[in-house]
Short mmCIF file of C-alpha atoms in Angstrom, two decimals:
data_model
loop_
_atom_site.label_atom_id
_atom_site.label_comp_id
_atom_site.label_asym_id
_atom_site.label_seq_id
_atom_site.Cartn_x
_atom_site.Cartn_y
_atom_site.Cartn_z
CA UNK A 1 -38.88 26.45 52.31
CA UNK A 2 -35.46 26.11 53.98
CA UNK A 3 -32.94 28.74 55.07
CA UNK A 4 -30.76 27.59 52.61
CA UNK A 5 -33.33 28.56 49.55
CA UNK A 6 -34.54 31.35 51.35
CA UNK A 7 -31.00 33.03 50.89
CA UNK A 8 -30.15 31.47 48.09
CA UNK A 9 -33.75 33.26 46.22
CA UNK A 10 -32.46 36.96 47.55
CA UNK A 11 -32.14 38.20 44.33
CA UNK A 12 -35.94 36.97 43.64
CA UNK A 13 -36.97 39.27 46.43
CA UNK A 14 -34.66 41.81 45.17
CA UNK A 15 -36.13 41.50 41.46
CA UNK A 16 -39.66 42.06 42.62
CA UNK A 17 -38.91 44.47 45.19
CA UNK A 18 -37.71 47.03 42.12
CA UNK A 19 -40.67 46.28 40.32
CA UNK A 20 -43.30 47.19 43.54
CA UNK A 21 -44.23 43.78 44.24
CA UNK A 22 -44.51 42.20 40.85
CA UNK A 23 -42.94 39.61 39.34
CA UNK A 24 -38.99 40.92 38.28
CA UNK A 25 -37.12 41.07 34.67
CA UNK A 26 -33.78 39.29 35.30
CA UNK A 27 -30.45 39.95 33.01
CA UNK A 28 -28.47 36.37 33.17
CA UNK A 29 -24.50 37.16 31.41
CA UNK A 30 -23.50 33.10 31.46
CA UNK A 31 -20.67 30.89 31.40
CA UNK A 32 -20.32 27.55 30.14
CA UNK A 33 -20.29 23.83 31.60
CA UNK A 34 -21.03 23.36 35.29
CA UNK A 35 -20.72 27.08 35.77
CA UNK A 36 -23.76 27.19 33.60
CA UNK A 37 -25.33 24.15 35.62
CA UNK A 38 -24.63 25.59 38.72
CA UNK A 39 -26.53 28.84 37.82
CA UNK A 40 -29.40 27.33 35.35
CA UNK A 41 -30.66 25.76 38.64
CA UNK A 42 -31.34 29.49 40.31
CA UNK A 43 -32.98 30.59 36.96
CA UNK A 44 -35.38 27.62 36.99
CA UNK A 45 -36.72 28.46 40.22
CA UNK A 46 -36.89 32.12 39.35
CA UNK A 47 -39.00 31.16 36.32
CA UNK A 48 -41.13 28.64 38.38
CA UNK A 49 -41.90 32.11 40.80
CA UNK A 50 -42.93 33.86 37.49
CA UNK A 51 -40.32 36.19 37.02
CA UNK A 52 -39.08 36.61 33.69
CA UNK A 53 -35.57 35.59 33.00
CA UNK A 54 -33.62 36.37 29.97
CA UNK A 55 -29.93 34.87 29.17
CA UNK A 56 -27.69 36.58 27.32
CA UNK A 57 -25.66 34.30 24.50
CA UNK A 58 -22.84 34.36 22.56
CA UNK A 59 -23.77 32.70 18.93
CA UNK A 60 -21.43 30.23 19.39
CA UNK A 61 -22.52 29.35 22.98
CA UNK A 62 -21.95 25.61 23.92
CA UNK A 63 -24.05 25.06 26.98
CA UNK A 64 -26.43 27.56 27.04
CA UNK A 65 -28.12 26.60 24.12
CA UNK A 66 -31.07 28.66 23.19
CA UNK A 67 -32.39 25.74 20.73
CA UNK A 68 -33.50 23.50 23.21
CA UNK A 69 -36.94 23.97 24.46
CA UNK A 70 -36.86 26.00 27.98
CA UNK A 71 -38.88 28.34 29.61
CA UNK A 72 -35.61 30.83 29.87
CA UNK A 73 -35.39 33.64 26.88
CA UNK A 74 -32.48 33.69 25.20
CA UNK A 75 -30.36 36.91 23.22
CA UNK A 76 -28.10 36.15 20.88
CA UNK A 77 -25.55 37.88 20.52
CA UNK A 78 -23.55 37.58 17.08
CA UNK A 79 -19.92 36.93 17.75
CA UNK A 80 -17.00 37.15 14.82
CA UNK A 81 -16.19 33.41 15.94
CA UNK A 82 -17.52 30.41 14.39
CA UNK A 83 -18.86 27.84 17.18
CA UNK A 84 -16.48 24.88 15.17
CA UNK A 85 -13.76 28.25 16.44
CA UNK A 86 -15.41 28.14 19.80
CA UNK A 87 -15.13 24.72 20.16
CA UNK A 88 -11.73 23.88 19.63
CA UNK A 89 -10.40 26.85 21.84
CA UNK A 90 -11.83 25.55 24.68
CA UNK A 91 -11.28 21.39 23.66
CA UNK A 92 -7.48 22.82 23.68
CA UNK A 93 -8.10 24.60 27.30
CA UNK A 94 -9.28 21.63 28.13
CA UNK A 95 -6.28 19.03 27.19
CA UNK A 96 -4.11 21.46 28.48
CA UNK A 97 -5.90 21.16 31.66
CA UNK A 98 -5.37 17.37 31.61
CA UNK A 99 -2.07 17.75 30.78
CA UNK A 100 -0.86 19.74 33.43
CA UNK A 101 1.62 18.12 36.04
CA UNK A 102 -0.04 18.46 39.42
CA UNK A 103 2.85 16.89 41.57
CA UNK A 104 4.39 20.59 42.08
CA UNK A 105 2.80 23.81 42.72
CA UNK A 106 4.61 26.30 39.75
CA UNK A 107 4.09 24.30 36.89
CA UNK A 108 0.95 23.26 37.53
CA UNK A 109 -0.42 27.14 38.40
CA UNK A 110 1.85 28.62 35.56
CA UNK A 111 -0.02 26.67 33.38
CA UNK A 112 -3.44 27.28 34.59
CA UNK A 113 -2.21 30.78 34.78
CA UNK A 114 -1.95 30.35 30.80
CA UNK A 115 -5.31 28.88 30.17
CA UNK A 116 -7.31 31.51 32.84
CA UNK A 117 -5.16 34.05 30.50
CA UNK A 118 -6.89 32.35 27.15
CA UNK A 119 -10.27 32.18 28.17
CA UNK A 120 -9.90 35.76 30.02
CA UNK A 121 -9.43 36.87 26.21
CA UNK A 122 -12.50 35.15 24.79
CA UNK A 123 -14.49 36.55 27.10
CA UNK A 124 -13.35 39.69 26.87
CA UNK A 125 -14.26 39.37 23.11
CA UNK A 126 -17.16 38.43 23.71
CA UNK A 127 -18.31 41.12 25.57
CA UNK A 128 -16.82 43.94 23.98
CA UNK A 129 -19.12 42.47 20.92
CA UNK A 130 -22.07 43.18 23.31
CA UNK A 131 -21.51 46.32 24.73
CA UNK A 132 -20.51 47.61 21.03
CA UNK A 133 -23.66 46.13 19.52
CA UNK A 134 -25.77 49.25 19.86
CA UNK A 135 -29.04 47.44 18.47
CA UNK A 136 -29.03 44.88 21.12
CA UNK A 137 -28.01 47.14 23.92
CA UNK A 138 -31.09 49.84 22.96
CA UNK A 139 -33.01 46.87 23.52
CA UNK A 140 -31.76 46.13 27.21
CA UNK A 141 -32.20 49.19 28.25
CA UNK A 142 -35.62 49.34 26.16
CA UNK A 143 -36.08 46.04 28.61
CA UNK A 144 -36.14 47.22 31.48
CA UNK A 145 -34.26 45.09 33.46
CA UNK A 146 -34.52 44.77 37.38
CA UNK A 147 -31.20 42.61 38.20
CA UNK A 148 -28.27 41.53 36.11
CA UNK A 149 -27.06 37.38 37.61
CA UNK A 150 -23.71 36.68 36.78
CA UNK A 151 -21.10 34.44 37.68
CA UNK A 152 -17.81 35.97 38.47
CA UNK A 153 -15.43 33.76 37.15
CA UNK A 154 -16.65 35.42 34.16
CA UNK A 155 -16.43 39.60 33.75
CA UNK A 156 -19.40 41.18 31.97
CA UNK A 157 -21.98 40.78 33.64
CA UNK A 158 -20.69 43.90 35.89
CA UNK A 159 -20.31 45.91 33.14
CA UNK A 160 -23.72 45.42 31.39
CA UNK A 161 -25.16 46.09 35.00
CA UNK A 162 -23.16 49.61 34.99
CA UNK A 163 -24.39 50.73 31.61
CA UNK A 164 -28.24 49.71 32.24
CA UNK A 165 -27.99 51.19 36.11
CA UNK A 166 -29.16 47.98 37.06
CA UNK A 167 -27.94 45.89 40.84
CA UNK A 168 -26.46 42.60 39.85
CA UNK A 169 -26.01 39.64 41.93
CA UNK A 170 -22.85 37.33 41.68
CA UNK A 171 -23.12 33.43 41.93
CA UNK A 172 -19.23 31.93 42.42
CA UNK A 173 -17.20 28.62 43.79
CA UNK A 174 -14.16 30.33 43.93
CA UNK A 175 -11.11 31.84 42.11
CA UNK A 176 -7.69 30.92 42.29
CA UNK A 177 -6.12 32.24 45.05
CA UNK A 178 -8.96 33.82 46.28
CA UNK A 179 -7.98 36.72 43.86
CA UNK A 180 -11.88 37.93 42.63
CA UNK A 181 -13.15 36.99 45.88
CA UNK A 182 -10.86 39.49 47.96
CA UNK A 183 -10.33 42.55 45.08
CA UNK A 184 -13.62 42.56 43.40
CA UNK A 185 -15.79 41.55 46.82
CA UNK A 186 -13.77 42.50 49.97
CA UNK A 187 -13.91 39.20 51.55
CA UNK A 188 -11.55 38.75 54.45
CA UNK A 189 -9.27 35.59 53.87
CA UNK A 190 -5.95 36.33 56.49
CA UNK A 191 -3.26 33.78 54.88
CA UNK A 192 -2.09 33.53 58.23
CA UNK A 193 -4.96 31.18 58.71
CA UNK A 194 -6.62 30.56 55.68
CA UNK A 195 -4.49 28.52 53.14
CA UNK A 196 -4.75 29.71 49.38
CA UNK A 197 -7.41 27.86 47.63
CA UNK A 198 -5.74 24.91 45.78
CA UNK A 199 -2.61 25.23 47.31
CA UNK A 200 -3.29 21.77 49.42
CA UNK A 201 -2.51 23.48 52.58
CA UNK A 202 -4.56 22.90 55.27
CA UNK A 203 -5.65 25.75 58.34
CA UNK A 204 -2.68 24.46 60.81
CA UNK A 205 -0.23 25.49 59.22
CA UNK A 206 3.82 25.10 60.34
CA UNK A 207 5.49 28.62 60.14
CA UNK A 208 7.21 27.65 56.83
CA UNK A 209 3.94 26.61 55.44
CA UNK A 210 2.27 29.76 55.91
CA UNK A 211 5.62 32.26 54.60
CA UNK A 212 4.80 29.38 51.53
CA UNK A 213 1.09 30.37 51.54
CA UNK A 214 2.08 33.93 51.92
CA UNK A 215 4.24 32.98 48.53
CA UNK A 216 1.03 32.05 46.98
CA UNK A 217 -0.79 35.07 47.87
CA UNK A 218 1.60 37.31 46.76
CA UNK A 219 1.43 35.03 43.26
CA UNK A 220 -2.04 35.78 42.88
CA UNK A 221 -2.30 39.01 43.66
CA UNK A 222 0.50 40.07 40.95
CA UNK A 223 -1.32 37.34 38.59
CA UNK A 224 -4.25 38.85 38.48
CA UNK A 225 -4.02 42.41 39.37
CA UNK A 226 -1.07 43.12 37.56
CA UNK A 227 -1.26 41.47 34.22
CA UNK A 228 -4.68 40.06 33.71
CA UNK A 229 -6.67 42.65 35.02
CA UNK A 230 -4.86 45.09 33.59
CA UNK A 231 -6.90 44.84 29.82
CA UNK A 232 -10.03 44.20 31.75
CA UNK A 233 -9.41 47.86 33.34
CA UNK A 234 -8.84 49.39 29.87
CA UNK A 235 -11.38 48.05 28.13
CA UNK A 236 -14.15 49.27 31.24
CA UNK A 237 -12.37 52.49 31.47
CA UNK A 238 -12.80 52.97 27.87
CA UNK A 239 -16.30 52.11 27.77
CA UNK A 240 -17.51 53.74 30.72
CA UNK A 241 -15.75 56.48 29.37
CA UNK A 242 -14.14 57.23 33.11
CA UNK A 243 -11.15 55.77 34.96
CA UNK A 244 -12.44 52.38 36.78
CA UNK A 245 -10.87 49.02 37.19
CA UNK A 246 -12.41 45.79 36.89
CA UNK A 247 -12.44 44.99 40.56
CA UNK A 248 -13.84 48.55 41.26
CA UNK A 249 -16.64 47.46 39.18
CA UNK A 250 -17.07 43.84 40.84
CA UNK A 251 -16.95 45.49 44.12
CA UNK A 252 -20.63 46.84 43.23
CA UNK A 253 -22.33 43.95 43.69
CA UNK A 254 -25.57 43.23 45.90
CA UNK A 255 -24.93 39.27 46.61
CA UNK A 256 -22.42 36.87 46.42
CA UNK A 257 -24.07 33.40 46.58
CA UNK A 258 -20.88 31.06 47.11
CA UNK A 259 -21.65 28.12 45.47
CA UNK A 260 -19.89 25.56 48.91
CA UNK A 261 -20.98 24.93 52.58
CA UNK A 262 -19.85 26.97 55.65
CA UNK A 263 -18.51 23.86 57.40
CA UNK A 264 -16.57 22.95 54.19
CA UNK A 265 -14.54 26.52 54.09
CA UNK A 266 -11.83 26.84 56.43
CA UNK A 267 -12.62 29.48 58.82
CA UNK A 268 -12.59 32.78 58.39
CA UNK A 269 -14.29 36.28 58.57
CA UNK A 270 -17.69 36.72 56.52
CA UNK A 271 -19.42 39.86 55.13
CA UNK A 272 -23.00 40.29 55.42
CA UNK A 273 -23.48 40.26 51.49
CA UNK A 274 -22.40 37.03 51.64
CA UNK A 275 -24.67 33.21 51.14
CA UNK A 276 -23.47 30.43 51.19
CA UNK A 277 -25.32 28.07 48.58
CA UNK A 278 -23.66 24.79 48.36
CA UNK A 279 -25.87 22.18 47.23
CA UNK A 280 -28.43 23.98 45.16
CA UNK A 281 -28.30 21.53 42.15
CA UNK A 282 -28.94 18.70 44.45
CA UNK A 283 -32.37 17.13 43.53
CA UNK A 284 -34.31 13.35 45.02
CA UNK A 285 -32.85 10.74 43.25
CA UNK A 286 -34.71 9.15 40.61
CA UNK A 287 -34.87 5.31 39.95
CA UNK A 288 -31.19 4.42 37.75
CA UNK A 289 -31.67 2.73 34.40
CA UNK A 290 -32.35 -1.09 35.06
CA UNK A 291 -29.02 -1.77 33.27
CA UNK A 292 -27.00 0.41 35.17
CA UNK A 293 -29.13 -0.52 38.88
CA UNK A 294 -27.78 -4.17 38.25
CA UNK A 295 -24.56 -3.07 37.33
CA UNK A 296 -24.48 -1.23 40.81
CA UNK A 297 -26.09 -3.92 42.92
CA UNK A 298 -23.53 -6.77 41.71
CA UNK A 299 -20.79 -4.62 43.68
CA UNK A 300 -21.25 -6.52 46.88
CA UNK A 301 -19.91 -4.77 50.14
CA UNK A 302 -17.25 -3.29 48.08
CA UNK A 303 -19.84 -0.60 46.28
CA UNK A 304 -19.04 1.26 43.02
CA UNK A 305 -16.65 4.06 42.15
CA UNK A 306 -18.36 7.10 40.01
CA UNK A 307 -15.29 8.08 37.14
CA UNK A 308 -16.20 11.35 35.79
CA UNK A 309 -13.47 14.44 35.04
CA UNK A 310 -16.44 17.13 34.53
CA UNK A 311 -18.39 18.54 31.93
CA UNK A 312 -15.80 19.94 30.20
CA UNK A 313 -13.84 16.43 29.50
CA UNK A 314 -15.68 13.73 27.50
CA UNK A 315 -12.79 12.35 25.46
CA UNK A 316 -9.33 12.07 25.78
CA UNK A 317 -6.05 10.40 24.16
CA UNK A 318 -6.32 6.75 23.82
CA UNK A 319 -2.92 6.46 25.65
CA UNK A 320 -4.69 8.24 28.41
CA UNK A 321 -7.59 5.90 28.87
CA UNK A 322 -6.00 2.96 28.55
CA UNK A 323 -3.58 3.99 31.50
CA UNK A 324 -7.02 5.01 33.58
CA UNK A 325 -8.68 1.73 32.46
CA UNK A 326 -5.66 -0.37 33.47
CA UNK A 327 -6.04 1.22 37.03
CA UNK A 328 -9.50 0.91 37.30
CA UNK A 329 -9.09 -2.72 36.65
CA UNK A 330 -7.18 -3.48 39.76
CA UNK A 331 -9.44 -2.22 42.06
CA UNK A 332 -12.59 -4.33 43.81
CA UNK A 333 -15.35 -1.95 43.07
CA UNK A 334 -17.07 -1.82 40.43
CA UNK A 335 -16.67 1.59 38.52
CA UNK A 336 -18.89 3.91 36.18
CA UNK A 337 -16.69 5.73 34.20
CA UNK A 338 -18.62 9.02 31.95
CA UNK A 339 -16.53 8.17 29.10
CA UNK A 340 -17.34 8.80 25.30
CA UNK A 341 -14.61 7.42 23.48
CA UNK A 342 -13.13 4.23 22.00
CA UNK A 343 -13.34 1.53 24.31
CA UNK A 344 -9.98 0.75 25.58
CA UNK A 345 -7.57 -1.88 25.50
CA UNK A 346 -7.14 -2.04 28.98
CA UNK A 347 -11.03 -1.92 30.35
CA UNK A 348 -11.34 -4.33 33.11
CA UNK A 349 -14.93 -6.15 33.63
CA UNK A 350 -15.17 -4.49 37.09
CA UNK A 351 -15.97 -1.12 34.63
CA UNK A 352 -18.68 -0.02 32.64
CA UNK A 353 -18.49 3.07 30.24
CA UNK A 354 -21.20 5.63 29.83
CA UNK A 355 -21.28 9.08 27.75
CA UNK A 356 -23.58 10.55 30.77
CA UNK A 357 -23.71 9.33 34.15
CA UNK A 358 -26.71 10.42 36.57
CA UNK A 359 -24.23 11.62 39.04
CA UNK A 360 -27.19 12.72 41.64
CA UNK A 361 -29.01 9.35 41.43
CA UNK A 362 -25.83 7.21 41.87
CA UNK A 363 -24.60 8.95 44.73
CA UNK A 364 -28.14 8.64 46.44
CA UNK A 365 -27.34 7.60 50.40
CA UNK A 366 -30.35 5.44 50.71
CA UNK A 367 -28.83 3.65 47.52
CA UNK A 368 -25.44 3.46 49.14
CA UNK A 369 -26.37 2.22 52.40
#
């Protein structure tokens, strides 16, 4: 096994170190899209090792979905929103997202500010219908748990670890600004010489960039600690029944398994609680689809472009596409756009559209060379 999967599997070592050498009970609190990806991929190889993994869902969970056949265990939790409710929250997160002007920095983060603010809520929701469930939380603690895995981005997981007296391990890309990362984990990120995480600034900085990354810190920092953490602290304060913050809370953890490379961070000091993971949902490519492996091999020297905007984004306005077909039409490779919409107007025959696109497989090297 490599280095990388040795420190990546911690928390399996961890899991059956609390249970004196056996196999380990592990808590998962989820999120949804490629957050959920990301972190499915550490609880498949937990339940390959035999431990016994058990995710924790909302009822109106999107991805986790505790219908499809898996070896995980799912909880489901009952949640006063309908999944149709669900649903459209996010699809509106999500066109917000796409319609937020990127060409300057405030209206683009003020924005996002707005959205991390809306989802903050439903999670929030959500978990104050778990910890207030006493029926399902008799049963964690009936469980016996040996490790709560949670991903950062989203609170909870923390808390349920508190109340069951139970480590937890964090999986995380990163937060904006760097906010969760240096309040809820200590990490050491000096914006002297480590620009704010999509603030496009690179690690040579001019002296006016970094009193502008300074700017961005100080942005952050009131963000987050002054108005969005602020309900998160009331709500754990009330049910720990003590005074406590959310970051106080965070701070608690065993692991943080950053989900990037060393050599793709820009430098800076590292704690010894700290992995870096990057690359853990990479798998050998499998063979493409004959359809789609002709598709690819008719590019020529010019090779293909993969067109995908996430998991979150499989539709969009037909404005919209047309103006991204109509692009993708004047360019010499030939693209794969993860599209699953009305074919539009403007599709040029150097593009193909797909509703999933074997991302992994595509981007194969020996494929590309």
């Amino acid at each position: 096994m490599s280095m990388k999967w040795t420190s990546a599997l911690l928390l399996i070592q961890l899991s059956c170190y609390f249970s004196s050498g056996s196999c380990g009970k592990v808590l998962v609190w989820p999120t949804e899209f490629s957050h959920w990806m990301n972190i499915k991929t550490i609880l498949d190889e937990l339940v390959q090792r035999g431990h016994e993994v058990t995710v924790l869902a909302y009822s109106t969970s999107i991805l986790p979905d505790p219908n499809n056949p898996s070896a995980l265990k799912f909880e489901v939790c009952p949640t006063s929103l309908t999944e149709t409710e669900f649903e459209d929250i996010i699809m509106q997160l999500v066109n917000r997202w796409a319609d937020i002007p990127k060409d300057t920095f405030w209206p683009h983060f003020s924005q996002v500010q707005e959205m991390m603010w809306s989802y903050s809520d439903i999670i929030r929701k959500f978990c104050q219908d778990v910890v207030s469930n006493k029926k399902l939380m008799k049963k964690l603690q009936e469980s016996r748990f040996d490790v709560v895995l949670a991903d950062a981005i989203s609170p909870c997981g923390e808390l349920l670890a508190e109340l069951l007296k139970i480590p937890f391990v964090y999986s995380l890309r990163f937060s904006p600004g760097y906010a969760i990362e240096k309040h809820g984990g200590g990490f050491l990120l000096p914006p002297s010489y480590v620009p704010v995480v999509m603030s496009e600034l690179s690690d040579q900085m001019t002296f006016t960039e970094k009193v502008k990354n300074m700017i961005y810190v100080v942005y952050f920092d009131f963000w987050f600690q002054i108005w969005d953490t602020k309900k998160w602290d009331q709500f754990y304060s009330k049910v720990l029944g003590r005074p406590t913050t959310l970051f106080q809370t965070m701070a608690k953890a065993e692991i943080w398994l950053i989900r990037n490379y060393w050599d793709f961070q820009f430098p800076h000091p590292v704690l010894p609680n700290v992995e870096f993971v990057g690359g853990l949902h990479c798998k050998p490519a499998k063979p493409l689809p004959k359809e789609m492996e002709e598709f690819v091999q008719s590019s020529g020297e010019n090779g293909i472009v993969v067109f995908s905007l996430g998991s979150m984004v499989s539709n969009m306005s037909e404005e919209r596409a047309n103006v991204i077909a109509s692009a993708l039409a004047k360019i010499p490779q030939k693209v794969l756009w993860r599209f699953d919409g009305n074919k539009p107007d403007t599709l040029g025959l150097n593009t193909q559209l797909y509703k999933w696109i074997p991302q992994n497989d595509l981007l194969d090297i020996k494929r590309m060379l």
